[in-house]
Short mmCIF file of N, CA, C and O in Angstrom, two decimals:
data_model
loop_
_atom_site.label_atom_id
_atom_site.label_comp_id
_atom_site.label_asym_id
_atom_site.label_seq_id
_atom_site.Cartn_x
_atom_site.Cartn_y
_atom_site.Cartn_z
N UNK A 1 -118.27 13.49 211.16
CA UNK A 1 -117.01 13.57 211.76
C UNK A 1 -117.12 13.20 213.48
O UNK A 1 -118.14 13.32 213.91
N UNK A 2 -116.00 12.66 213.68
CA UNK A 2 -116.34 11.76 215.78
C UNK A 2 -115.53 13.24 215.95
O UNK A 2 -114.23 13.85 215.59
N UNK A 3 -116.41 12.97 217.40
CA UNK A 3 -115.71 14.16 218.45
C UNK A 3 -115.19 13.42 219.35
O UNK A 3 -116.43 12.40 220.20
N UNK A 4 -114.11 13.54 220.01
CA UNK A 4 -113.86 12.67 221.52
C UNK A 4 -113.48 14.24 222.17
O UNK A 4 -112.29 14.71 222.46
N UNK A 5 -114.03 14.08 222.99
CA UNK A 5 -113.94 14.71 224.63
C UNK A 5 -114.65 14.35 225.68
O UNK A 5 -115.45 12.77 225.76
N UNK A 6 -114.94 15.27 226.70
CA UNK A 6 -115.57 14.48 227.65
C UNK A 6 -117.59 14.76 227.41
O UNK A 6 -117.81 15.44 226.44
N UNK A 7 -118.04 13.87 227.99
CA UNK A 7 -119.49 13.04 227.44
C UNK A 7 -119.87 14.60 228.73
O UNK A 7 -119.42 13.31 230.07
N UNK A 8 -121.59 14.91 228.84
CA UNK A 8 -121.95 15.42 229.87
C UNK A 8 -122.78 14.53 230.38
O UNK A 8 -123.54 13.87 230.44
N UNK A 9 -122.21 14.48 231.77
CA UNK A 9 -122.81 13.37 232.79
C UNK A 9 -121.98 12.18 233.87
O UNK A 9 -122.05 11.76 234.38
N UNK A 10 -121.22 12.15 232.67
CA UNK A 10 -119.65 11.26 232.89
C UNK A 10 -118.88 12.09 234.00
O UNK A 10 -118.11 13.00 233.50
N UNK A 11 -118.40 10.79 235.08
CA UNK A 11 -117.35 11.77 236.52
C UNK A 11 -116.67 10.70 235.83
O UNK A 11 -116.38 9.16 236.36
N UNK A 12 -115.34 10.92 236.23
CA UNK A 12 -113.76 10.48 236.48
C UNK A 12 -113.30 11.35 237.71
O UNK A 12 -112.76 12.28 238.09
N UNK A 13 -113.01 10.01 238.39
CA UNK A 13 -113.03 10.63 239.92
C UNK A 13 -111.76 10.07 240.96
O UNK A 13 -111.97 8.82 240.95
N UNK A 14 -110.74 10.21 240.75
CA UNK A 14 -109.21 9.59 241.58
C UNK A 14 -109.61 9.18 242.88
O UNK A 14 -110.50 10.03 243.58
N UNK A 15 -109.44 7.90 243.02
CA UNK A 15 -109.48 7.40 243.97
C UNK A 15 -107.80 6.85 244.65
O UNK A 15 -106.95 7.00 244.13
N UNK A 16 -107.99 6.64 246.21
CA UNK A 16 -107.18 6.61 246.58
C UNK A 16 -106.31 5.06 247.29
O UNK A 16 -107.13 4.21 247.03
N UNK A 17 -105.26 5.11 246.85
CA UNK A 17 -104.44 3.56 247.05
C UNK A 17 -103.52 3.96 248.05
O UNK A 17 -103.11 4.75 248.40
N UNK A 18 -103.60 3.17 249.65
CA UNK A 18 -102.80 3.34 250.74
C UNK A 18 -102.26 2.13 250.40
O UNK A 18 -102.71 1.09 250.71
N UNK A 19 -100.39 2.27 250.71
CA UNK A 19 -99.90 1.52 250.88
C UNK A 19 -99.64 1.18 252.07
O UNK A 19 -99.59 1.96 253.18
N UNK A 20 -100.09 -0.30 252.30
CA UNK A 20 -99.57 -1.02 253.80
C UNK A 20 -98.90 -2.02 253.89
O UNK A 20 -98.54 -2.79 252.89
N UNK A 21 -98.39 -2.43 254.88
CA UNK A 21 -97.27 -3.20 255.26
C UNK A 21 -97.89 -4.93 254.67
O UNK A 21 -98.95 -5.08 255.36
N UNK A 22 -97.85 -6.03 253.52
CA UNK A 22 -98.17 -6.34 253.32
C UNK A 22 -99.29 -6.62 251.93
O UNK A 22 -99.84 -7.54 252.56
N UNK A 23 -99.27 -5.25 251.54
CA UNK A 23 -100.17 -5.48 251.14
C UNK A 23 -101.18 -3.53 250.61
O UNK A 23 -101.37 -3.63 251.84
N UNK A 24 -101.60 -3.69 249.57
CA UNK A 24 -102.22 -2.26 249.48
C UNK A 24 -104.07 -2.25 250.03
O UNK A 24 -104.28 -3.10 249.42
N UNK A 25 -104.84 -0.92 249.98
CA UNK A 25 -105.85 -1.22 250.27
C UNK A 25 -105.89 -0.09 248.82
O UNK A 25 -105.40 0.82 248.97
N UNK A 26 -107.14 -0.18 248.05
CA UNK A 26 -107.53 0.34 247.29
C UNK A 26 -108.74 1.04 247.15
O UNK A 26 -110.05 -0.12 247.52
N UNK A 27 -109.01 1.79 247.73
CA UNK A 27 -110.55 3.03 247.32
C UNK A 27 -111.44 2.31 246.37
O UNK A 27 -110.75 2.43 244.93
N UNK A 28 -112.63 2.32 246.89
CA UNK A 28 -113.58 2.14 245.71
C UNK A 28 -115.19 2.60 245.29
O UNK A 28 -114.91 3.51 244.48
N UNK A 29 -115.21 3.15 246.30
CA UNK A 29 -116.71 4.04 246.35
C UNK A 29 -117.52 4.17 248.15
O UNK A 29 -117.41 2.58 248.38
N UNK A 30 -117.58 5.35 248.69
CA UNK A 30 -118.37 5.16 249.41
C UNK A 30 -119.97 6.28 249.25
O UNK A 30 -119.95 6.60 248.20
N UNK A 31 -120.98 6.03 250.18
CA UNK A 31 -121.82 6.48 249.76
C UNK A 31 -122.03 7.85 249.74
O UNK A 31 -122.72 8.16 248.98
N UNK A 32 -120.99 8.71 250.16
CA UNK A 32 -121.07 10.38 250.26
C UNK A 32 -119.95 10.69 249.32
O UNK A 32 -120.00 11.22 248.78
N UNK A 33 -119.78 9.59 248.23
CA UNK A 33 -118.79 10.07 246.86
C UNK A 33 -119.91 10.41 245.68
O UNK A 33 -120.94 9.95 245.59
N UNK A 34 -119.02 11.37 244.97
CA UNK A 34 -119.94 11.88 243.69
C UNK A 34 -120.54 10.78 243.19
O UNK A 34 -119.07 9.65 243.27
N UNK A 35 -121.00 10.52 242.56
CA UNK A 35 -121.47 9.45 241.53
C UNK A 35 -122.09 8.49 241.95
O UNK A 35 -123.07 7.48 241.44
N UNK A 36 -122.14 8.53 243.17
CA UNK A 36 -123.30 7.53 243.82
C UNK A 36 -124.27 7.66 244.09
O UNK A 36 -125.15 8.86 244.00
N UNK A 37 -125.56 6.64 243.12
CA UNK A 37 -126.59 6.88 242.99
C UNK A 37 -127.21 5.76 243.88
O UNK A 37 -128.80 5.55 243.09
N UNK A 38 -127.08 4.90 244.36
CA UNK A 38 -127.59 4.07 245.40
C UNK A 38 -126.96 2.66 244.77
O UNK A 38 -125.83 2.85 244.19
N UNK A 39 -127.45 1.92 245.40
CA UNK A 39 -126.62 0.92 245.47
C UNK A 39 -127.47 -0.74 245.41
O UNK A 39 -128.88 -0.88 245.67
N UNK A 40 -127.22 -1.26 243.63
CA UNK A 40 -128.18 -2.26 243.85
C UNK A 40 -127.19 -3.63 243.62
O UNK A 40 -127.64 -4.60 244.00
N UNK A 41 -125.77 -3.75 242.94
CA UNK A 41 -125.36 -4.48 243.39
C UNK A 41 -123.65 -4.50 242.83
O UNK A 41 -123.43 -3.21 242.48
N UNK A 42 -123.05 -5.37 243.80
CA UNK A 42 -121.05 -4.80 243.01
C UNK A 42 -121.28 -6.24 242.36
O UNK A 42 -121.68 -7.71 242.98
N UNK A 43 -119.81 -6.24 241.10
CA UNK A 43 -119.81 -7.37 240.83
C UNK A 43 -118.25 -7.00 239.74
O UNK A 43 -117.37 -6.43 239.78
N UNK A 44 -117.44 -8.01 239.76
CA UNK A 44 -116.54 -7.93 238.94
C UNK A 44 -116.08 -8.70 237.80
O UNK A 44 -117.37 -9.28 237.50
N UNK A 45 -115.77 -8.18 236.26
CA UNK A 45 -115.48 -8.22 235.13
C UNK A 45 -114.39 -8.75 234.43
O UNK A 45 -113.59 -7.96 234.65
N UNK A 46 -113.83 -10.02 233.74
CA UNK A 46 -112.55 -9.95 233.51
C UNK A 46 -113.02 -10.02 232.31
O UNK A 46 -113.94 -10.04 231.29
N UNK A 47 -111.56 -9.23 231.25
CA UNK A 47 -111.63 -8.97 229.56
C UNK A 47 -110.18 -9.67 229.37
O UNK A 47 -109.38 -9.16 230.16
N UNK A 48 -110.36 -10.58 228.55
CA UNK A 48 -108.74 -10.72 227.61
C UNK A 48 -108.11 -9.79 227.21
O UNK A 48 -109.18 -8.50 226.63
N UNK A 49 -107.21 -9.75 226.88
CA UNK A 49 -106.31 -8.74 226.24
C UNK A 49 -106.35 -8.79 224.86
O UNK A 49 -106.90 -10.15 224.11
N UNK A 50 -106.94 -7.55 224.18
CA UNK A 50 -107.04 -6.75 223.37
C UNK A 50 -108.55 -7.24 222.70
O UNK A 50 -109.56 -6.80 221.44
N UNK A 51 -109.80 -8.24 223.49
CA UNK A 51 -111.33 -8.55 223.54
C UNK A 51 -111.74 -6.83 223.65
O UNK A 51 -111.10 -6.18 224.73
N UNK A 52 -112.75 -7.32 222.54
CA UNK A 52 -113.91 -5.61 223.00
C UNK A 52 -114.67 -6.55 223.38
O UNK A 52 -115.92 -6.65 222.83
N UNK A 53 -115.61 -5.30 224.34
CA UNK A 53 -116.80 -6.19 224.83
C UNK A 53 -117.64 -4.53 224.70
O UNK A 53 -117.31 -3.92 225.32
N UNK A 54 -119.04 -5.08 223.97
CA UNK A 54 -119.72 -3.69 223.76
C UNK A 54 -120.39 -4.09 222.56
O UNK A 54 -120.35 -4.88 221.75
N UNK A 55 -120.95 -3.04 222.13
CA UNK A 55 -121.56 -1.81 223.06
C UNK A 55 -122.76 -2.47 223.80
O UNK A 55 -124.14 -3.26 223.50
N UNK A 56 -123.60 -1.59 225.06
CA UNK A 56 -124.71 -1.39 225.99
C UNK A 56 -124.69 -0.53 226.11
O UNK A 56 -123.70 0.84 226.01
N UNK A 57 -125.84 -0.28 226.34
CA UNK A 57 -126.85 0.97 227.10
C UNK A 57 -127.73 0.46 228.06
O UNK A 57 -128.52 0.14 227.86
N UNK A 58 -127.46 1.15 229.34
CA UNK A 58 -128.51 1.11 230.42
C UNK A 58 -129.63 2.14 230.59
O UNK A 58 -129.34 2.99 230.16
N UNK A 59 -131.05 1.67 230.66
CA UNK A 59 -131.88 2.80 230.49
C UNK A 59 -131.85 3.36 231.91
O UNK A 59 -131.82 4.46 232.16
N UNK A 60 -131.43 2.61 233.11
CA UNK A 60 -131.77 2.92 234.36
C UNK A 60 -130.36 2.96 235.13
O UNK A 60 -130.11 3.55 235.87
N UNK A 61 -129.68 1.97 235.07
CA UNK A 61 -128.14 1.74 235.83
C UNK A 61 -127.32 2.68 235.85
O UNK A 61 -127.03 3.31 234.52
N UNK A 62 -126.66 3.25 236.78
CA UNK A 62 -125.23 3.93 237.20
C UNK A 62 -124.32 2.99 236.77
O UNK A 62 -124.31 2.02 237.96
N UNK A 63 -123.45 2.82 236.23
CA UNK A 63 -122.34 2.15 236.09
C UNK A 63 -121.21 3.49 237.09
O UNK A 63 -120.69 4.23 236.85
N UNK A 64 -120.36 2.42 237.93
CA UNK A 64 -119.44 2.99 239.18
C UNK A 64 -118.13 2.05 238.33
O UNK A 64 -118.07 0.95 239.09
N UNK A 65 -117.07 1.79 237.33
CA UNK A 65 -116.42 1.21 236.95
C UNK A 65 -115.21 1.98 237.52
O UNK A 65 -114.64 2.60 237.99
N UNK A 66 -114.39 0.60 238.20
CA UNK A 66 -113.24 0.63 239.25
C UNK A 66 -112.04 -0.02 238.18
O UNK A 66 -113.08 -1.52 238.33
N UNK A 67 -111.03 -0.02 238.06
CA UNK A 67 -110.07 -1.37 237.32
C UNK A 67 -108.69 -1.39 238.46
O UNK A 67 -107.94 -0.87 238.18
N UNK A 68 -108.80 -2.42 239.46
CA UNK A 68 -107.96 -2.48 239.98
C UNK A 68 -106.88 -3.23 239.51
O UNK A 68 -105.63 -3.33 240.16
N UNK A 69 -106.99 -4.00 238.32
CA UNK A 69 -106.35 -5.15 238.12
C UNK A 69 -106.08 -4.88 236.64
O UNK A 69 -106.79 -5.37 235.88
N UNK A 70 -104.66 -5.16 236.20
CA UNK A 70 -104.74 -4.74 234.70
C UNK A 70 -105.07 -3.22 233.89
O UNK A 70 -104.97 -2.41 234.14
N UNK A 71 -105.34 -3.06 232.94
CA UNK A 71 -105.35 -1.89 231.90
C UNK A 71 -106.60 -2.22 231.23
O UNK A 71 -106.71 -3.59 230.72
N UNK A 72 -108.06 -1.40 231.22
CA UNK A 72 -108.88 -1.87 230.82
C UNK A 72 -109.38 0.15 229.92
O UNK A 72 -109.17 0.85 230.43
N UNK A 73 -109.76 0.13 228.19
CA UNK A 73 -109.94 0.74 228.06
C UNK A 73 -111.72 0.73 227.92
O UNK A 73 -112.34 -0.08 227.50
N UNK A 74 -111.69 2.40 227.90
CA UNK A 74 -113.74 2.17 227.87
C UNK A 74 -113.40 3.75 227.04
O UNK A 74 -113.40 4.14 227.11
N UNK A 75 -114.69 3.46 226.23
CA UNK A 75 -115.45 4.05 225.42
C UNK A 75 -116.37 4.56 225.21
O UNK A 75 -117.48 3.22 225.02
N UNK A 76 -117.41 6.01 225.07
CA UNK A 76 -118.41 5.97 225.63
C UNK A 76 -119.40 6.42 224.52
O UNK A 76 -118.44 7.76 223.98
N UNK A 77 -120.23 6.46 223.96
CA UNK A 77 -120.69 7.44 223.10
C UNK A 77 -122.21 7.62 223.58
O UNK A 77 -122.98 7.09 224.08
N UNK A 78 -122.61 9.04 222.96
CA UNK A 78 -123.45 9.75 223.75
C UNK A 78 -124.73 10.14 222.20
O UNK A 78 -124.36 10.66 221.46
N UNK A 79 -125.60 9.59 222.51
CA UNK A 79 -126.61 9.51 221.14
C UNK A 79 -128.19 10.09 221.71
O UNK A 79 -129.35 9.81 221.39
N UNK A 80 -127.63 10.71 222.93
CA UNK A 80 -129.36 11.38 223.51
C UNK A 80 -129.40 12.19 222.66
O UNK A 80 -128.60 13.42 222.81
N UNK A 81 -130.82 12.60 222.67
CA UNK A 81 -131.17 13.95 221.71
C UNK A 81 -131.25 14.58 222.11
O UNK A 81 -131.90 14.94 223.40
N UNK A 82 -130.82 15.90 222.28
CA UNK A 82 -130.95 17.14 223.07
C UNK A 82 -129.56 17.33 224.16
O UNK A 82 -129.50 18.20 224.36
N UNK A 83 -128.82 16.38 224.03
CA UNK A 83 -127.86 16.39 225.10
C UNK A 83 -126.59 17.61 224.44
O UNK A 83 -126.87 17.22 223.29
N UNK A 84 -125.85 18.27 225.16
CA UNK A 84 -124.95 19.20 224.67
C UNK A 84 -123.57 18.19 224.03
O UNK A 84 -122.91 18.75 223.42
N UNK A 85 -123.63 16.88 224.67
CA UNK A 85 -122.47 16.50 223.30
C UNK A 85 -123.21 15.18 223.16
O UNK A 85 -122.06 14.22 222.44
N UNK A 86 -123.89 15.57 222.31
CA UNK A 86 -124.88 14.55 221.11
C UNK A 86 -123.98 13.77 220.26
O UNK A 86 -122.84 15.33 219.67
N UNK A 87 -123.62 12.60 219.83
CA UNK A 87 -122.97 12.25 219.25
C UNK A 87 -121.20 12.55 219.07
O UNK A 87 -120.10 12.11 218.37
N UNK A 88 -120.82 12.61 220.29
CA UNK A 88 -119.52 12.54 220.72
C UNK A 88 -119.02 11.42 221.45
O UNK A 88 -119.64 10.43 222.64
N UNK A 89 -118.02 10.98 221.63
CA UNK A 89 -117.43 9.85 222.51
C UNK A 89 -115.99 10.49 223.31
O UNK A 89 -116.10 11.35 223.05
N UNK A 90 -115.90 9.49 224.25
CA UNK A 90 -115.18 9.83 225.68
C UNK A 90 -114.36 8.89 225.08
O UNK A 90 -114.81 7.29 225.35
N UNK A 91 -113.19 8.38 225.70
CA UNK A 91 -112.44 7.74 225.78
C UNK A 91 -111.35 7.46 226.80
O UNK A 91 -110.47 8.68 227.79
N UNK A 92 -111.29 6.59 228.29
CA UNK A 92 -110.95 6.60 229.31
C UNK A 92 -109.96 5.36 229.79
O UNK A 92 -110.73 4.01 229.10
N UNK A 93 -108.65 5.17 229.68
CA UNK A 93 -108.25 4.08 230.17
C UNK A 93 -107.96 4.24 231.71
O UNK A 93 -107.15 5.30 232.49
N UNK A 94 -108.51 3.23 232.06
CA UNK A 94 -108.32 2.97 233.73
C UNK A 94 -107.41 1.54 233.86
O UNK A 94 -107.04 1.04 233.40
N UNK A 95 -106.20 1.89 235.19
CA UNK A 95 -105.68 0.93 235.84
C UNK A 95 -104.92 1.32 237.08
O UNK A 95 -105.28 2.43 237.65
N UNK A 96 -104.12 0.36 237.61
CA UNK A 96 -103.70 1.01 238.62
C UNK A 96 -102.82 2.19 238.71
O UNK A 96 -102.09 2.82 239.92
N UNK A 97 -102.05 2.32 237.37
CA UNK A 97 -101.76 3.72 237.30
C UNK A 97 -102.18 4.59 237.13
O UNK A 97 -101.64 5.70 237.35
N UNK A 98 -103.23 4.70 236.89
CA UNK A 98 -104.48 5.46 236.34
C UNK A 98 -106.13 5.22 237.26
O UNK A 98 -106.76 5.00 236.72
N UNK A 99 -105.61 5.08 238.27
CA UNK A 99 -106.69 4.48 239.65
C UNK A 99 -107.50 5.63 239.81
O UNK A 99 -107.40 6.68 240.74
N UNK A 100 -109.00 5.53 238.95
CA UNK A 100 -110.39 6.22 239.53
C UNK A 100 -111.14 5.62 239.33
O UNK A 100 -111.16 3.92 238.47
N UNK A 101 -112.14 6.39 239.39
CA UNK A 101 -113.87 5.81 239.37
C UNK A 101 -114.37 6.55 238.16
O UNK A 101 -114.02 7.50 237.87
N UNK A 102 -114.75 5.80 237.19
CA UNK A 102 -115.89 5.77 236.18
C UNK A 102 -117.16 5.89 236.32
O UNK A 102 -117.29 4.91 236.49
N UNK A 103 -117.59 7.27 236.21
CA UNK A 103 -119.29 6.56 236.71
C UNK A 103 -120.22 6.89 234.49
O UNK A 103 -119.83 8.55 234.74
N UNK A 104 -120.35 6.13 234.75
CA UNK A 104 -121.01 6.31 233.38
C UNK A 104 -122.88 6.43 233.59
O UNK A 104 -123.44 5.36 233.99
N UNK A 105 -123.54 7.33 233.47
CA UNK A 105 -125.47 7.85 233.91
C UNK A 105 -125.64 6.72 232.84
O UNK A 105 -125.38 6.52 231.45
N UNK A 106 -127.16 6.83 232.61
CA UNK A 106 -127.88 5.78 231.76
C UNK A 106 -128.24 6.48 230.40
O UNK A 106 -128.15 7.60 230.20
N UNK A 107 -128.54 5.86 229.50
CA UNK A 107 -128.67 5.90 228.21
C UNK A 107 -127.13 6.33 227.86
O UNK A 107 -127.29 7.05 226.34
N UNK A 108 -126.45 6.30 227.72
CA UNK A 108 -125.07 6.19 226.67
C UNK A 108 -124.33 4.71 226.05
O UNK A 108 -124.59 4.07 227.40
N UNK A 109 -123.84 4.61 225.28
CA UNK A 109 -123.40 3.45 225.18
C UNK A 109 -122.32 3.65 225.66
O UNK A 109 -121.44 4.13 225.44
N UNK A 110 -121.58 2.33 226.15
CA UNK A 110 -120.33 1.94 226.55
C UNK A 110 -119.71 0.46 225.44
O UNK A 110 -120.77 -0.40 225.76
N UNK A 111 -118.53 1.12 225.70
CA UNK A 111 -117.53 -0.12 224.95
C UNK A 111 -116.72 -0.80 225.94
O UNK A 111 -116.03 0.47 226.28
N UNK A 112 -115.85 -1.62 226.09
CA UNK A 112 -114.16 -1.44 226.93
C UNK A 112 -113.60 -2.49 226.11
O UNK A 112 -113.92 -3.67 226.04
N UNK A 113 -112.31 -2.71 226.17
CA UNK A 113 -111.17 -3.22 225.91
C UNK A 113 -109.96 -3.62 226.55
O UNK A 113 -109.63 -2.72 227.25
N UNK A 114 -109.74 -4.89 226.94
CA UNK A 114 -108.79 -5.06 227.34
C UNK A 114 -107.08 -4.48 226.70
O UNK A 114 -107.05 -5.29 225.70
N UNK A 115 -106.65 -4.12 227.48
CA UNK A 115 -104.97 -3.84 226.88
C UNK A 115 -104.14 -4.10 227.76
O UNK A 115 -102.97 -4.05 227.50
N UNK A 116 -104.18 -4.73 229.82
CA UNK A 116 -102.91 -5.34 229.49
C UNK A 116 -102.57 -6.62 229.16
O UNK A 116 -103.84 -7.22 228.84
N UNK A 117 -101.04 -6.64 229.70
CA UNK A 117 -100.99 -8.31 228.95
C UNK A 117 -101.17 -9.59 229.87
O UNK A 117 -100.50 -10.60 229.55
N UNK A 118 -101.69 -9.43 231.21
CA UNK A 118 -102.21 -10.32 231.97
C UNK A 118 -103.53 -10.30 231.85
O UNK A 118 -104.60 -9.90 231.11
N UNK A 119 -103.98 -10.76 233.60
CA UNK A 119 -105.75 -10.46 233.86
C UNK A 119 -105.82 -8.74 233.66
O UNK A 119 -105.53 -8.12 234.30
N UNK A 120 -107.41 -8.37 233.03
CA UNK A 120 -107.79 -7.20 233.05
C UNK A 120 -108.90 -7.23 233.99
O UNK A 120 -110.17 -8.36 233.48
N UNK A 121 -109.10 -6.71 235.11
CA UNK A 121 -110.57 -6.58 235.37
C UNK A 121 -110.98 -5.57 235.94
O UNK A 121 -110.71 -4.51 236.20
N UNK A 122 -112.25 -5.54 236.30
CA UNK A 122 -113.18 -4.17 236.82
C UNK A 122 -114.34 -4.50 237.57
O UNK A 122 -114.39 -5.85 237.49
N UNK A 123 -114.01 -3.56 238.67
CA UNK A 123 -114.96 -3.52 239.36
C UNK A 123 -116.39 -2.54 239.09
O UNK A 123 -116.39 -1.36 238.30
N UNK A 124 -117.39 -3.23 238.89
CA UNK A 124 -118.87 -1.91 238.66
C UNK A 124 -119.82 -2.06 240.33
O UNK A 124 -120.48 -3.06 240.68
N UNK A 125 -119.47 -1.36 240.89
CA UNK A 125 -120.69 -0.93 241.81
C UNK A 125 -121.91 -0.53 240.97
O UNK A 125 -121.79 0.65 240.41
N UNK A 126 -123.43 -0.60 240.76
CA UNK A 126 -124.18 -0.72 239.87
C UNK A 126 -125.26 -0.05 240.78
O UNK A 126 -125.13 -0.40 242.21
N UNK A 127 -125.91 0.41 240.78
CA UNK A 127 -126.90 1.23 241.19
C UNK A 127 -128.23 0.71 241.57
O UNK A 127 -128.63 0.80 242.38
N UNK A 128 -129.03 -0.33 240.39
CA UNK A 128 -129.67 -1.23 240.42
C UNK A 128 -129.09 -2.30 240.56
O UNK A 128 -128.05 -2.95 239.49
N UNK A 129 -129.97 -3.72 240.78
CA UNK A 129 -129.65 -5.09 240.33
C UNK A 129 -129.48 -5.39 238.73
O UNK A 129 -130.50 -4.33 238.31
N UNK A 130 -128.86 -5.95 238.52
CA UNK A 130 -128.69 -6.53 236.71
C UNK A 130 -130.34 -7.02 236.70
O UNK A 130 -131.16 -8.07 237.24
N UNK A 131 -130.68 -6.21 235.41
CA UNK A 131 -131.64 -6.80 235.00
C UNK A 131 -132.00 -7.21 233.14
O UNK A 131 -131.65 -6.21 232.43
N UNK A 132 -131.80 -8.43 232.82
CA UNK A 132 -132.08 -8.54 231.28
C UNK A 132 -132.12 -7.21 230.39
O UNK A 132 -131.87 -7.25 229.68
N UNK A 133 -133.50 -6.72 230.78
CA UNK A 133 -134.36 -6.12 229.61
C UNK A 133 -134.58 -4.54 229.95
O UNK A 133 -134.66 -3.85 228.98
N UNK A 134 -132.99 -4.60 231.30
CA UNK A 134 -132.88 -3.22 231.42
C UNK A 134 -132.06 -2.27 230.33
O UNK A 134 -131.98 -1.12 230.37
N UNK A 135 -131.06 -2.87 229.55
CA UNK A 135 -130.26 -2.67 228.95
C UNK A 135 -130.70 -3.19 226.92
O UNK A 135 -131.09 -3.90 226.65
N UNK A 136 -130.00 -2.00 226.28
CA UNK A 136 -129.90 -2.49 224.67
C UNK A 136 -128.17 -3.12 224.75
O UNK A 136 -127.30 -2.59 224.82
N UNK A 137 -128.12 -3.93 223.71
CA UNK A 137 -127.05 -4.11 222.97
C UNK A 137 -126.57 -3.94 221.16
O UNK A 137 -127.49 -3.91 220.60
N UNK A 138 -125.43 -3.63 221.10
CA UNK A 138 -125.47 -3.37 219.53
C UNK A 138 -123.74 -4.21 219.35
O UNK A 138 -123.03 -4.05 220.34
N UNK A 139 -123.99 -4.66 218.43
CA UNK A 139 -122.63 -5.37 217.98
C UNK A 139 -121.15 -4.26 217.64
O UNK A 139 -121.37 -2.91 217.61
N UNK A 140 -119.91 -4.30 218.63
CA UNK A 140 -118.87 -3.55 218.26
C UNK A 140 -118.86 -2.50 217.20
O UNK A 140 -118.44 -1.61 217.24
N UNK A 141 -118.98 -3.31 215.94
CA UNK A 141 -118.75 -2.84 214.61
C UNK A 141 -119.93 -1.74 214.35
O UNK A 141 -120.29 -1.72 213.18
N UNK A 142 -120.88 -1.81 214.96
CA UNK A 142 -122.15 -0.95 214.83
C UNK A 142 -121.87 0.68 214.69
O UNK A 142 -122.53 1.19 214.34
N UNK A 143 -121.23 0.89 215.85
CA UNK A 143 -120.69 2.56 215.93
C UNK A 143 -119.05 2.56 215.30
O UNK A 143 -118.46 2.05 215.79
N UNK A 144 -119.14 3.46 214.82
CA UNK A 144 -117.62 3.92 214.49
C UNK A 144 -117.04 4.68 214.79
O UNK A 144 -116.78 5.20 214.94
N UNK A 145 -115.74 3.42 215.62
CA UNK A 145 -115.00 4.23 216.84
C UNK A 145 -113.62 3.04 215.99
O UNK A 145 -113.90 2.33 215.96
N UNK A 146 -112.63 3.97 215.96
CA UNK A 146 -111.24 3.23 215.68
C UNK A 146 -111.08 2.52 216.66
O UNK A 146 -109.45 3.14 216.99
N UNK A 147 -110.91 1.67 216.91
CA UNK A 147 -110.22 0.55 218.16
C UNK A 147 -109.10 -0.03 217.72
O UNK A 147 -108.40 0.13 218.46
#
């Protein structure tokens, strides 16, 4: 049986959009924010409409994900033995209409899907620099989620 709900350790933080003449200012992350656990690198990633990227599980990296452009659906799966949310899924859709930061701690599987009809872009403020051997990958078909 698939359980969809909140996963222990995953944070969803509302962010401010400041309307200004000539263009808005969108907050991303401050050092004092919950979810901040150090700075390793920040990068943008684009995902085409209906494409699914995943599954990926980081061993050490904390992800802080913001979607300033488009619509992206994130799905997180908890296979941490002993976790109170073991075997649960959490689904979060972020966009300018739902402008929040999604914080994903290490050892959770995550995949994401482009949902907007134009460009879909995320910003990740990662706690450590990218290391190829720091994460595990699985094909999207390997975990049973009804995309």
